[in-house]
Every structure is written in structure tokens, then in C-alpha cells.
Amino acid sequence: MARRRGDEVERCKSVSTIQRMIGGKWKIEILFYIALKEVRHFGQLRRCIGNISESTLSKQLKELVDDGFLTRTDFGEVPPRVEYALTPRGESFVPILLAMKQWGEDELGL
Amino acid sequence: MARRRGDEVERCKSVSTIQRMIGGKWKIEILFYIALKEVRHFGQLRRCIGNISESTLSKQLKELVDDGFLTRTDFGEVPPRVEYALTPRGESFVPILLAMKQWGEDELGL
DNA sequence: TAAGATTGCTATCAAATTTGAAGTACTGTC
DNA sequence: GACAGTACTTCAAATTTGATAGCAATCTTA
């Protein structure tokens, strides 16, 4: 049954938080490549995602680290070597990434 | 095993398409309220989502209609009455919305 | 009688976000 | 010696999002 006037809906905090965390223009793809394709490095991500700019990728990765999805390991070498990997929280999100990939293949025929 | 240099990763079209479709700043929440809370009207969505502006909500709804997630029924009355509802494609996405809500509750304690 | 509320927008302009291009620092390759 | 590779940062420009006002017609309130 659909809702009617005066029948207000309360906000769902878990959904609005996820929306904030993965709602960017690139986060799902970034997580996908790190989680399911084992991509670890900045330059690889930039190349396989395609159109993302370096400054944007850098910022999005930082946010994913801050939100607890990724770890960032800087080996302090020159030329720079940095590796990104999933945290346990990131791992726990993998089934959702897989479901989205599967949905795309089934529903969109891709 | 992590990937190394020269070992390039191919782009996954189903993931980049989903990213484009639901990657906005609000789409997950919009779909959530329509799918799981039975919200049908523009004004209700605006109120329960909170900070979204009317122009943005209008645009995002239009995109979700264009991408085949929602139907829009205009009853041609004044004051306007318009209803949004899930298409079969939208319905098929519901399990992913549920999984995200659950993930937020379990992982973030919300 | 007339003002105000209701509803789903659109138009306009300001503010915030995202983008591309270039720069940084150093090593290894041609 | 010029150039590519690596992971960024900085800055101006382009794009997206937000705030506000307005429209159309009817019902409600004063």
C-alpha cells in the first residue's frame, strides 16, 4: 500500500550513511577494482577506470581510507610506491559489489 | 595475489554502467524510499530525504525514469498529482538495496 | 472576498564539487 | 640529455548541486 499525506516517513540512517560513503561518481568502481581485480596501485586504478582525473582519484581514495574501507601503505621509496588494500570493513562490502556486477550482467545484458 | 606492472586490468562494463546509473549523490536514497518505504510522491521524497533541493530531486527522478528504474504517472490534476513506482528493473534491484541497508546496520551499528 | 495552503515542478543564479593541465621529486631507460 | 614512470598537489575552469521565486487551479480559512 502506498503512503498518503500526513503519513511521514522517518529517515533511515544506515542508508543515508552508505549513500554518503559510496555515493560519489567513482567510489563503486574504485572499490570494485581493488576488491575484485586485485588492483593495488594509483596508476593502475587511473588507467583501468578510464576517465577519472588524478586529483579526483586521489581525493576519493583518501575518503575511502577515512571511511574505513581501505588501507594505504606508503613504502617511502623513490619512485613512490604506495599500496591500497581492503580493510575488514571493505571486505564485508564485497558481496554487495559482486551483487551489483551480477545485476548489471543479468539485467542490462553486459 | 596482487597485480604488477604491465599486468593491465580490463574495464568492467556492467560495473561502470551501474556506477553511472546510481552513482549520483542521492540515487541510492531515492530508490530506497520508493522501494522499501512505499513513498510515491515528490514532496514526500523531498521531506524524508532531507537536504536535497527540489531542482536536484526533479533531475535525479528523471534520470531514474530514463534508466528504467521508475515509472512516472502524471494524473494531470491541479494541484498536481504525480506518482513514482518501481519498474521490473527497479524491483530487481531491491535485494541490493536491502543488502546495503543491512550492511550499514551490521557494520556501522546504525 | 480575499488571502493562504496545497502540489510538482521549472527558471534563474549562486555555491559547491569535479575536472584537466601542469608542476614536484627522483630514478631508470634509450 | 630527453623522456617515461610513480603518486601525488595545486589552481583555474567546467560541471553539478543548491536556494529562491514563481506558476496553475482548487480548497480552506478568516
PDB file of C-alpha atoms (C1' of nucleotides) in Angstrom:
ATOM      1  CA  MET A   1       0.000   0.000   0.000  1.00  0.00           C
ATOM      2  CA  ALA A   2       1.274   3.434  -0.890  1.00  0.00           C
ATOM      3  CA  ARG A   3       1.612   6.122   1.695  1.00  0.00           C
ATOM      4  CA  ARG A   4      -0.662   9.117   1.949  1.00  0.00           C
ATOM      5  CA  ARG A   5      -0.497  12.649   3.197  1.00  0.00           C
ATOM      6  CA  GLY A   6       0.344  13.130   6.828  1.00  0.00           C
ATOM      7  CA  ASP A   7       1.940   9.733   6.890  1.00  0.00           C
ATOM      8  CA  GLU A   8       5.546  10.876   7.097  1.00  0.00           C
ATOM      9  CA  VAL A   9       8.477   8.546   6.661  1.00  0.00           C
ATOM     10  CA  GLU A  10      11.421   8.566   9.002  1.00  0.00           C
ATOM     11  CA  ARG A  11      14.891   8.818   7.607  1.00  0.00           C
ATOM     12  CA  CYS A  12      16.985   5.659   7.552  1.00  0.00           C
ATOM     13  CA  LYS A  13      20.403   6.463   8.945  1.00  0.00           C
ATOM     14  CA  SER A  14      22.153   3.362   7.676  1.00  0.00           C
ATOM     15  CA  VAL A  15      21.076   4.147   4.126  1.00  0.00           C
ATOM     16  CA  SER A  16      21.997   7.819   4.258  1.00  0.00           C
ATOM     17  CA  THR A  17      25.407   6.891   5.657  1.00  0.00           C
ATOM     18  CA  ILE A  18      26.098   4.419   2.868  1.00  0.00           C
ATOM     19  CA  GLN A  19      24.878   6.994   0.390  1.00  0.00           C
ATOM     20  CA  ARG A  20      27.438   9.436   1.731  1.00  0.00           C
ATOM     21  CA  MET A  21      30.247   6.871   1.804  1.00  0.00           C
ATOM     22  CA  ILE A  22      29.900   5.310  -1.639  1.00  0.00           C
ATOM     23  CA  GLY A  23      27.739   7.877  -3.353  1.00  0.00           C
ATOM     24  CA  GLY A  24      30.413   9.669  -5.342  1.00  0.00           C
ATOM     25  CA  LYS A  25      30.817   9.394  -9.065  1.00  0.00           C
ATOM     26  CA  TRP A  26      33.617   6.809  -8.813  1.00  0.00           C
ATOM     27  CA  LYS A  27      33.619   5.006  -5.467  1.00  0.00           C
ATOM     28  CA  ILE A  28      31.811   1.868  -6.551  1.00  0.00           C
ATOM     29  CA  GLU A  29      34.229   1.391  -9.422  1.00  0.00           C
ATOM     30  CA  ILE A  30      37.276   2.105  -7.273  1.00  0.00           C
ATOM     31  CA  LEU A  31      36.194  -0.432  -4.669  1.00  0.00           C
ATOM     32  CA  PHE A  32      35.371  -2.919  -7.387  1.00  0.00           C
ATOM     33  CA  TYR A  33      38.834  -2.842  -8.947  1.00  0.00           C
ATOM     34  CA  ILE A  34      40.610  -3.032  -5.629  1.00  0.00           C
ATOM     35  CA  ALA A  35      38.345  -5.748  -4.248  1.00  0.00           C
ATOM     36  CA  LEU A  36      37.679  -7.970  -7.235  1.00  0.00           C
ATOM     37  CA  LYS A  37      40.528  -7.279  -9.629  1.00  0.00           C
ATOM     38  CA  GLU A  38      43.302  -7.010  -7.075  1.00  0.00           C
ATOM     39  CA  VAL A  39      44.453  -3.644  -8.302  1.00  0.00           C
ATOM     40  CA  ARG A  40      46.776  -2.107  -5.718  1.00  0.00           C
ATOM     41  CA  HIS A  41      48.380   0.990  -7.238  1.00  0.00           C
ATOM     42  CA  PHE A  42      47.293   4.509  -8.050  1.00  0.00           C
ATOM     43  CA  GLY A  43      48.441   4.457 -11.663  1.00  0.00           C
ATOM     44  CA  GLN A  44      46.757   1.128 -12.396  1.00  0.00           C
ATOM     45  CA  LEU A  45      43.483   2.394 -10.974  1.00  0.00           C
ATOM     46  CA  ARG A  46      43.708   5.519 -13.024  1.00  0.00           C
ATOM     47  CA  ARG A  47      44.294   3.545 -16.196  1.00  0.00           C
ATOM     48  CA  CYS A  48      41.609   0.927 -15.754  1.00  0.00           C
ATOM     49  CA  ILE A  49      38.903   3.291 -14.537  1.00  0.00           C
ATOM     50  CA  GLY A  50      39.481   5.397 -17.584  1.00  0.00           C
ATOM     51  CA  ASN A  51      38.277   8.957 -17.369  1.00  0.00           C
ATOM     52  CA  ILE A  52      38.937   9.823 -13.764  1.00  0.00           C
ATOM     53  CA  SER A  53      41.390  12.636 -13.189  1.00  0.00           C
ATOM     54  CA  GLU A  54      44.358  12.156 -10.898  1.00  0.00           C
ATOM     55  CA  SER A  55      43.266  14.768  -8.414  1.00  0.00           C
ATOM     56  CA  THR A  56      39.810  13.228  -8.149  1.00  0.00           C
ATOM     57  CA  LEU A  57      41.166   9.713  -7.760  1.00  0.00           C
ATOM     58  CA  SER A  58      43.498  10.912  -5.058  1.00  0.00           C
ATOM     59  CA  LYS A  59      40.669  12.569  -3.171  1.00  0.00           C
ATOM     60  CA  GLN A  60      38.287   9.634  -3.469  1.00  0.00           C
ATOM     61  CA  LEU A  61      40.922   7.198  -2.245  1.00  0.00           C
ATOM     62  CA  LYS A  62      41.546   9.420   0.740  1.00  0.00           C
ATOM     63  CA  GLU A  63      37.853   9.413   1.587  1.00  0.00           C
ATOM     64  CA  LEU A  64      37.655   5.631   1.287  1.00  0.00           C
ATOM     65  CA  VAL A  65      40.600   5.364   3.659  1.00  0.00           C
ATOM     66  CA  ASP A  66      38.970   7.818   6.085  1.00  0.00           C
ATOM     67  CA  ASP A  67      35.690   5.885   5.939  1.00  0.00           C
ATOM     68  CA  GLY A  68      37.495   2.676   6.819  1.00  0.00           C
ATOM     69  CA  PHE A  69      37.152   0.770   3.539  1.00  0.00           C
ATOM     70  CA  LEU A  70      40.823   0.852   2.533  1.00  0.00           C
ATOM     71  CA  THR A  71      44.288   0.887   3.963  1.00  0.00           C
ATOM     72  CA  ARG A  72      47.050   2.913   2.386  1.00  0.00           C
ATOM     73  CA  THR A  73      50.632   1.714   2.739  1.00  0.00           C
ATOM     74  CA  ASP A  74      53.382   4.081   1.681  1.00  0.00           C
ATOM     75  CA  PHE A  75      56.751   2.361   1.311  1.00  0.00           C
ATOM     76  CA  GLY A  76      58.588   5.678   1.270  1.00  0.00           C
ATOM     77  CA  GLU A  77      60.574   4.797  -1.828  1.00  0.00           C
ATOM     78  CA  VAL A  78      61.507   6.800  -4.886  1.00  0.00           C
ATOM     79  CA  PRO A  79      59.863   6.490  -7.328  1.00  0.00           C
ATOM     80  CA  PRO A  80      56.911   6.385  -4.960  1.00  0.00           C
ATOM     81  CA  ARG A  81      55.393   3.047  -4.083  1.00  0.00           C
ATOM     82  CA  VAL A  82      52.041   3.015  -2.351  1.00  0.00           C
ATOM     83  CA  GLU A  83      49.609   0.159  -1.992  1.00  0.00           C
ATOM     84  CA  TYR A  84      45.880   0.201  -1.358  1.00  0.00           C
ATOM     85  CA  ALA A  85      44.050  -2.785   0.090  1.00  0.00           C
ATOM     86  CA  LEU A  86      40.720  -3.616   1.706  1.00  0.00           C
ATOM     87  CA  THR A  87      40.187  -3.411   5.433  1.00  0.00           C
ATOM     88  CA  PRO A  88      37.834  -5.906   7.102  1.00  0.00           C
ATOM     89  CA  ARG A  89      35.054  -3.365   6.599  1.00  0.00           C
ATOM     90  CA  GLY A  90      35.957  -3.208   2.921  1.00  0.00           C
ATOM     91  CA  GLU A  91      35.925  -6.997   2.727  1.00  0.00           C
ATOM     92  CA  SER A  92      32.488  -7.106   4.251  1.00  0.00           C
ATOM     93  CA  PHE A  93      31.244  -4.915   1.431  1.00  0.00           C
ATOM     94  CA  VAL A  94      32.478  -7.273  -1.315  1.00  0.00           C
ATOM     95  CA  PRO A  95      29.249  -9.316  -1.561  1.00  0.00           C
ATOM     96  CA  ILE A  96      27.377  -6.128  -2.420  1.00  0.00           C
ATOM     97  CA  LEU A  97      29.905  -5.278  -5.130  1.00  0.00           C
ATOM     98  CA  LEU A  98      29.536  -8.757  -6.546  1.00  0.00           C
ATOM     99  CA  ALA A  99      25.762  -8.478  -6.461  1.00  0.00           C
ATOM    100  CA  MET A 100      25.923  -5.204  -8.367  1.00  0.00           C
ATOM    101  CA  LYS A 101      28.209  -6.663 -11.011  1.00  0.00           C
ATOM    102  CA  GLN A 102      25.902  -9.647 -11.368  1.00  0.00           C
ATOM    103  CA  TRP A 103      22.847  -7.412 -11.548  1.00  0.00           C
ATOM    104  CA  GLY A 104      24.441  -5.443 -14.354  1.00  0.00           C
ATOM    105  CA  GLU A 105      25.210  -8.573 -16.301  1.00  0.00           C
ATOM    106  CA  ASP A 106      21.773 -10.119 -15.807  1.00  0.00           C
ATOM    107  CA  GLU A 107      19.566  -7.068 -16.052  1.00  0.00           C
ATOM    108  CA  LEU A 108      21.466  -4.999 -18.594  1.00  0.00           C
ATOM    109  CA  GLY A 109      22.970  -7.838 -20.573  1.00  0.00           C
ATOM    110  CA  LEU A 110      26.537  -6.610 -20.097  1.00  0.00           C
TER     111      LEU A 110
ATOM    112  CA  MET B   1      47.942 -12.177  -5.383  1.00  0.00           C
ATOM    113  CA  ALA B   2      48.233  -8.515  -6.226  1.00  0.00           C
ATOM    114  CA  ARG B   3      48.771  -7.347  -9.743  1.00  0.00           C
ATOM    115  CA  ARG B   4      52.051  -5.998 -11.013  1.00  0.00           C
ATOM    116  CA  ARG B   5      53.242  -3.617 -13.643  1.00  0.00           C
ATOM    117  CA  GLY B   6      52.384  -4.475 -17.206  1.00  0.00           C
ATOM    118  CA  ASP B   7      49.506  -6.554 -15.978  1.00  0.00           C
ATOM    119  CA  GLU B   8      46.715  -4.250 -17.067  1.00  0.00           C
ATOM    120  CA  VAL B   9      43.127  -4.734 -15.986  1.00  0.00           C
ATOM    121  CA  GLU B  10      40.234  -4.519 -18.386  1.00  0.00           C
ATOM    122  CA  ARG B  11      37.308  -2.304 -17.596  1.00  0.00           C
ATOM    123  CA  CYS B  12      34.128  -3.983 -16.403  1.00  0.00           C
ATOM    124  CA  LYS B  13      31.221  -2.567 -18.327  1.00  0.00           C
ATOM    125  CA  SER B  14      28.476  -3.783 -16.016  1.00  0.00           C
ATOM    126  CA  VAL B  15      30.124  -2.039 -13.063  1.00  0.00           C
ATOM    127  CA  SER B  16      30.769   1.222 -14.884  1.00  0.00           C
ATOM    128  CA  THR B  17      27.163   1.254 -16.063  1.00  0.00           C
ATOM    129  CA  ILE B  18      25.799   0.764 -12.559  1.00  0.00           C
ATOM    130  CA  GLN B  19      28.176   3.415 -11.344  1.00  0.00           C
ATOM    131  CA  ARG B  20      26.736   5.832 -13.876  1.00  0.00           C
ATOM    132  CA  MET B  21      23.140   4.882 -13.082  1.00  0.00           C
ATOM    133  CA  ILE B  22      23.163   5.003  -9.285  1.00  0.00           C
ATOM    134  CA  GLY B  23      26.334   6.992  -8.702  1.00  0.00           C
ATOM    135  CA  GLY B  24      24.756  10.336  -8.011  1.00  0.00           C
ATOM    136  CA  LYS B  25      24.684  11.917  -4.604  1.00  0.00           C
ATOM    137  CA  TRP B  26      21.098  10.838  -3.908  1.00  0.00           C
ATOM    138  CA  LYS B  27      20.038   7.941  -6.119  1.00  0.00           C
ATOM    139  CA  ILE B  28      20.502   5.158  -3.593  1.00  0.00           C
ATOM    140  CA  GLU B  29      18.383   7.005  -1.051  1.00  0.00           C
ATOM    141  CA  ILE B  30      15.702   7.877  -3.592  1.00  0.00           C
ATOM    142  CA  LEU B  31      15.408   4.263  -4.699  1.00  0.00           C
ATOM    143  CA  PHE B  32      15.403   3.117  -1.107  1.00  0.00           C
ATOM    144  CA  TYR B  33      12.446   5.263  -0.075  1.00  0.00           C
ATOM    145  CA  ILE B  34      10.416   4.382  -3.137  1.00  0.00           C
ATOM    146  CA  ALA B  35      11.246   0.672  -2.963  1.00  0.00           C
ATOM    147  CA  LEU B  36      11.229  -0.062   0.744  1.00  0.00           C
ATOM    148  CA  LYS B  37       9.147   2.682   2.320  1.00  0.00           C
ATOM    149  CA  GLU B  38       6.490   2.944  -0.359  1.00  0.00           C
ATOM    150  CA  VAL B  39       6.958   6.637  -0.844  1.00  0.00           C
ATOM    151  CA  ARG B  40       5.215   7.681  -4.059  1.00  0.00           C
ATOM    152  CA  HIS B  41       5.188  11.483  -4.205  1.00  0.00           C
ATOM    153  CA  PHE B  42       7.701  14.199  -4.922  1.00  0.00           C
ATOM    154  CA  GLY B  43       7.028  16.196  -1.790  1.00  0.00           C
ATOM    155  CA  GLN B  44       7.254  13.169   0.496  1.00  0.00           C
ATOM    156  CA  LEU B  45      10.588  12.221  -1.005  1.00  0.00           C
ATOM    157  CA  ARG B  46      11.881  15.720  -0.559  1.00  0.00           C
ATOM    158  CA  ARG B  47      10.838  15.764   3.088  1.00  0.00           C
ATOM    159  CA  CYS B  48      12.180  12.366   4.075  1.00  0.00           C
ATOM    160  CA  ILE B  49      15.474  12.632   2.216  1.00  0.00           C
ATOM    161  CA  GLY B  50      16.120  15.877   3.977  1.00  0.00           C
ATOM    162  CA  ASN B  51      18.617  18.177   2.322  1.00  0.00           C
ATOM    163  CA  ILE B  52      18.012  17.556  -1.340  1.00  0.00           C
ATOM    164  CA  SER B  53      16.905  20.555  -3.347  1.00  0.00           C
ATOM    165  CA  GLU B  54      13.811  20.417  -5.497  1.00  0.00           C
ATOM    166  CA  SER B  55      15.667  21.001  -8.724  1.00  0.00           C
ATOM    167  CA  THR B  56      18.091  18.192  -7.958  1.00  0.00           C
ATOM    168  CA  LEU B  57      15.375  15.776  -6.885  1.00  0.00           C
ATOM    169  CA  SER B  58      13.471  16.536 -10.063  1.00  0.00           C
ATOM    170  CA  LYS B  59      16.532  15.849 -12.181  1.00  0.00           C
ATOM    171  CA  GLN B  60      17.519  12.659 -10.393  1.00  0.00           C
ATOM    172  CA  LEU B  61      13.983  11.269 -10.664  1.00  0.00           C
ATOM    173  CA  LYS B  62      14.011  11.999 -14.369  1.00  0.00           C
ATOM    174  CA  GLU B  63      17.281  10.108 -14.762  1.00  0.00           C
ATOM    175  CA  LEU B  64      15.937   7.128 -12.828  1.00  0.00           C
ATOM    176  CA  VAL B  65      12.918   7.086 -15.112  1.00  0.00           C
ATOM    177  CA  ASP B  66      15.166   7.327 -18.184  1.00  0.00           C
ATOM    178  CA  ASP B  67      17.365   4.499 -16.899  1.00  0.00           C
ATOM    179  CA  GLY B  68      14.330   2.284 -16.454  1.00  0.00           C
ATOM    180  CA  PHE B  69      14.185   2.063 -12.653  1.00  0.00           C
ATOM    181  CA  LEU B  70      10.995   4.047 -12.157  1.00  0.00           C
ATOM    182  CA  THR B  71       7.706   4.861 -13.791  1.00  0.00           C
ATOM    183  CA  ARG B  72       6.166   8.301 -13.513  1.00  0.00           C
ATOM    184  CA  THR B  73       2.390   8.692 -13.658  1.00  0.00           C
ATOM    185  CA  ASP B  74       1.002  12.190 -14.007  1.00  0.00           C
ATOM    186  CA  PHE B  75      -2.716  12.431 -13.240  1.00  0.00           C
ATOM    187  CA  GLY B  76      -2.993  15.861 -14.806  1.00  0.00           C
ATOM    188  CA  GLU B  77      -4.771  17.370 -11.816  1.00  0.00           C
ATOM    189  CA  VAL B  78      -4.375  20.658 -10.039  1.00  0.00           C
ATOM    190  CA  PRO B  79      -2.762  20.797  -7.584  1.00  0.00           C
ATOM    191  CA  PRO B  80      -0.502  18.350  -9.420  1.00  0.00           C
ATOM    192  CA  ARG B  81      -0.646  14.678  -8.553  1.00  0.00           C
ATOM    193  CA  VAL B  82       2.196  12.504  -9.786  1.00  0.00           C
ATOM    194  CA  GLU B  83       3.200   9.035  -8.632  1.00  0.00           C
ATOM    195  CA  TYR B  84       6.516   7.274  -8.871  1.00  0.00           C
ATOM    196  CA  ALA B  85       6.814   3.490  -8.689  1.00  0.00           C
ATOM    197  CA  LEU B  86       9.365   0.776  -9.440  1.00  0.00           C
ATOM    198  CA  THR B  87       9.569  -0.909 -12.827  1.00  0.00           C
ATOM    199  CA  PRO B  88      10.522  -4.594 -13.007  1.00  0.00           C
ATOM    200  CA  ARG B  89      14.133  -3.453 -13.373  1.00  0.00           C
ATOM    201  CA  GLY B  90      13.747  -1.366 -10.254  1.00  0.00           C
ATOM    202  CA  GLU B  91      12.238  -4.335  -8.424  1.00  0.00           C
ATOM    203  CA  SER B  92      15.179  -6.500  -9.387  1.00  0.00           C
ATOM    204  CA  PHE B  93      17.477  -4.007  -7.690  1.00  0.00           C
ATOM    205  CA  VAL B  94      15.665  -4.208  -4.339  1.00  0.00           C
ATOM    206  CA  PRO B  95      17.798  -7.058  -2.922  1.00  0.00           C
ATOM    207  CA  ILE B  96      20.884  -4.876  -3.359  1.00  0.00           C
ATOM    208  CA  LEU B  97      19.191  -2.002  -1.547  1.00  0.00           C
ATOM    209  CA  LEU B  98      18.254  -4.334   1.272  1.00  0.00           C
ATOM    210  CA  ALA B  99      21.799  -5.671   1.446  1.00  0.00           C
ATOM    211  CA  MET B 100      23.157  -2.132   1.720  1.00  0.00           C
ATOM    212  CA  LYS B 101      20.726  -1.243   4.494  1.00  0.00           C
ATOM    213  CA  GLN B 102      21.662  -4.426   6.331  1.00  0.00           C
ATOM    214  CA  TRP B 103      25.364  -3.781   5.827  1.00  0.00           C
ATOM    215  CA  GLY B 104      25.003  -0.337   7.316  1.00  0.00           C
ATOM    216  CA  GLU B 105      23.201  -1.686  10.344  1.00  0.00           C
ATOM    217  CA  ASP B 106      25.641  -4.539  10.923  1.00  0.00           C
ATOM    218  CA  GLU B 107      28.918  -2.886  10.043  1.00  0.00           C
ATOM    219  CA  LEU B 108      28.280   0.653  11.209  1.00  0.00           C
ATOM    220  CA  GLY B 109      25.971  -0.146  14.076  1.00  0.00           C
ATOM    221  CA  LEU B 110      23.175   2.084  12.776  1.00  0.00           C
TER     222      LEU B 110
ATOM    223  C1'  DT C   1     -13.988  38.427  -0.688  1.00  0.00           C
ATOM    224  C1'  DA C   2      -9.642  37.611  -0.489  1.00  0.00           C
ATOM    225  C1'  DA C   3      -5.619  35.663   1.282  1.00  0.00           C
ATOM    226  C1'  DG C   4      -3.133  31.340   2.098  1.00  0.00           C
ATOM    227  C1'  DA C   5      -2.168  26.373   1.586  1.00  0.00           C
ATOM    228  C1'  DT C   6      -1.512  22.598  -1.451  1.00  0.00           C
ATOM    229  C1'  DT C   7       1.488  20.072  -5.143  1.00  0.00           C
ATOM    230  C1'  DG C   8       5.048  19.152  -8.590  1.00  0.00           C
ATOM    231  C1'  DC C   9       7.512  21.048 -10.833  1.00  0.00           C
ATOM    232  C1'  DT C  10      10.764  24.939 -13.905  1.00  0.00           C
ATOM    233  C1'  DA C  11      13.803  29.017 -14.242  1.00  0.00           C
ATOM    234  C1'  DT C  12      17.455  31.568 -12.603  1.00  0.00           C
ATOM    235  C1'  DC C  13      21.501  32.486 -10.466  1.00  0.00           C
ATOM    236  C1'  DA C  14      24.912  31.431  -6.644  1.00  0.00           C
ATOM    237  C1'  DA C  15      27.687  27.971  -4.354  1.00  0.00           C
ATOM    238  C1'  DA C  16      29.955  23.656  -4.143  1.00  0.00           C
ATOM    239  C1'  DT C  17      32.079  19.884  -6.397  1.00  0.00           C
ATOM    240  C1'  DT C  18      34.702  17.767 -10.131  1.00  0.00           C
ATOM    241  C1'  DT C  19      37.754  18.228 -13.867  1.00  0.00           C
ATOM    242  C1'  DG C  20      42.050  18.841 -16.807  1.00  0.00           C
ATOM    243  C1'  DA C  21      46.507  20.645 -17.183  1.00  0.00           C
ATOM    244  C1'  DA C  22      50.618  21.447 -15.327  1.00  0.00           C
ATOM    245  C1'  DG C  23      54.082  21.024 -11.702  1.00  0.00           C
ATOM    246  C1'  DT C  24      57.013  18.226  -7.985  1.00  0.00           C
ATOM    247  C1'  DA C  25      60.770  14.967  -6.893  1.00  0.00           C
ATOM    248  C1'  DC C  26      63.648  11.276  -8.149  1.00  0.00           C
ATOM    249  C1'  DT C  27      65.153   7.032 -10.804  1.00  0.00           C
ATOM    250  C1'  DG C  28      65.730   4.130 -14.791  1.00  0.00           C
ATOM    251  C1'  DT C  29      65.811   3.708 -19.873  1.00  0.00           C
ATOM    252  C1'  DC C  30      67.123   4.978 -24.792  1.00  0.00           C
TER     253       DC C  30
ATOM    254  C1'  DG D   1      70.182  14.543 -22.396  1.00  0.00           C
ATOM    255  C1'  DA D   2      65.388  13.794 -23.324  1.00  0.00           C
ATOM    256  C1'  DC D   3      61.733  11.079 -21.785  1.00  0.00           C
ATOM    257  C1'  DA D   4      58.774   7.719 -19.248  1.00  0.00           C
ATOM    258  C1'  DG D   5      57.130   6.011 -14.771  1.00  0.00           C
ATOM    259  C1'  DT D   6      55.368   6.828  -9.928  1.00  0.00           C
ATOM    260  C1'  DA D   7      51.999   9.148  -6.662  1.00  0.00           C
ATOM    261  C1'  DC D   8      50.581  12.726  -5.880  1.00  0.00           C
ATOM    262  C1'  DT D   9      49.387  18.553  -5.241  1.00  0.00           C
ATOM    263  C1'  DT D  10      47.860  22.991  -6.898  1.00  0.00           C
ATOM    264  C1'  DC D  11      44.969  26.037  -9.438  1.00  0.00           C
ATOM    265  C1'  DA D  12      41.642  27.727 -12.758  1.00  0.00           C
ATOM    266  C1'  DA D  13      37.835  26.181 -15.444  1.00  0.00           C
ATOM    267  C1'  DA D  14      33.769  23.265 -16.220  1.00  0.00           C
ATOM    268  C1'  DT D  15      30.064  20.809 -14.324  1.00  0.00           C
ATOM    269  C1'  DT D  16      26.793  19.735 -10.718  1.00  0.00           C
ATOM    270  C1'  DT D  17      24.042  20.985  -6.895  1.00  0.00           C
ATOM    271  C1'  DG D  18      21.545  24.269  -4.038  1.00  0.00           C
ATOM    272  C1'  DA D  19      18.398  28.336  -2.719  1.00  0.00           C
ATOM    273  C1'  DT D  20      14.815  31.053  -4.018  1.00  0.00           C
ATOM    274  C1'  DA D  21      10.895  32.568  -6.551  1.00  0.00           C
ATOM    275  C1'  DG D  22       7.108  31.641  -9.437  1.00  0.00           C
ATOM    276  C1'  DC D  23       3.149  29.018 -11.926  1.00  0.00           C
ATOM    277  C1'  DA D  24      -1.532  26.776 -12.235  1.00  0.00           C
ATOM    278  C1'  DA D  25      -6.125  25.747 -10.188  1.00  0.00           C
ATOM    279  C1'  DT D  26      -8.726  24.396  -6.339  1.00  0.00           C
ATOM    280  C1'  DC D  27      -9.944  24.063  -1.420  1.00  0.00           C
ATOM    281  C1'  DT D  28      -9.763  26.094   3.194  1.00  0.00           C
ATOM    282  C1'  DT D  29      -9.628  29.784   6.459  1.00  0.00           C
ATOM    283  C1'  DA D  30     -10.658  34.493   8.094  1.00  0.00           C
TER     284       DA D  30
END
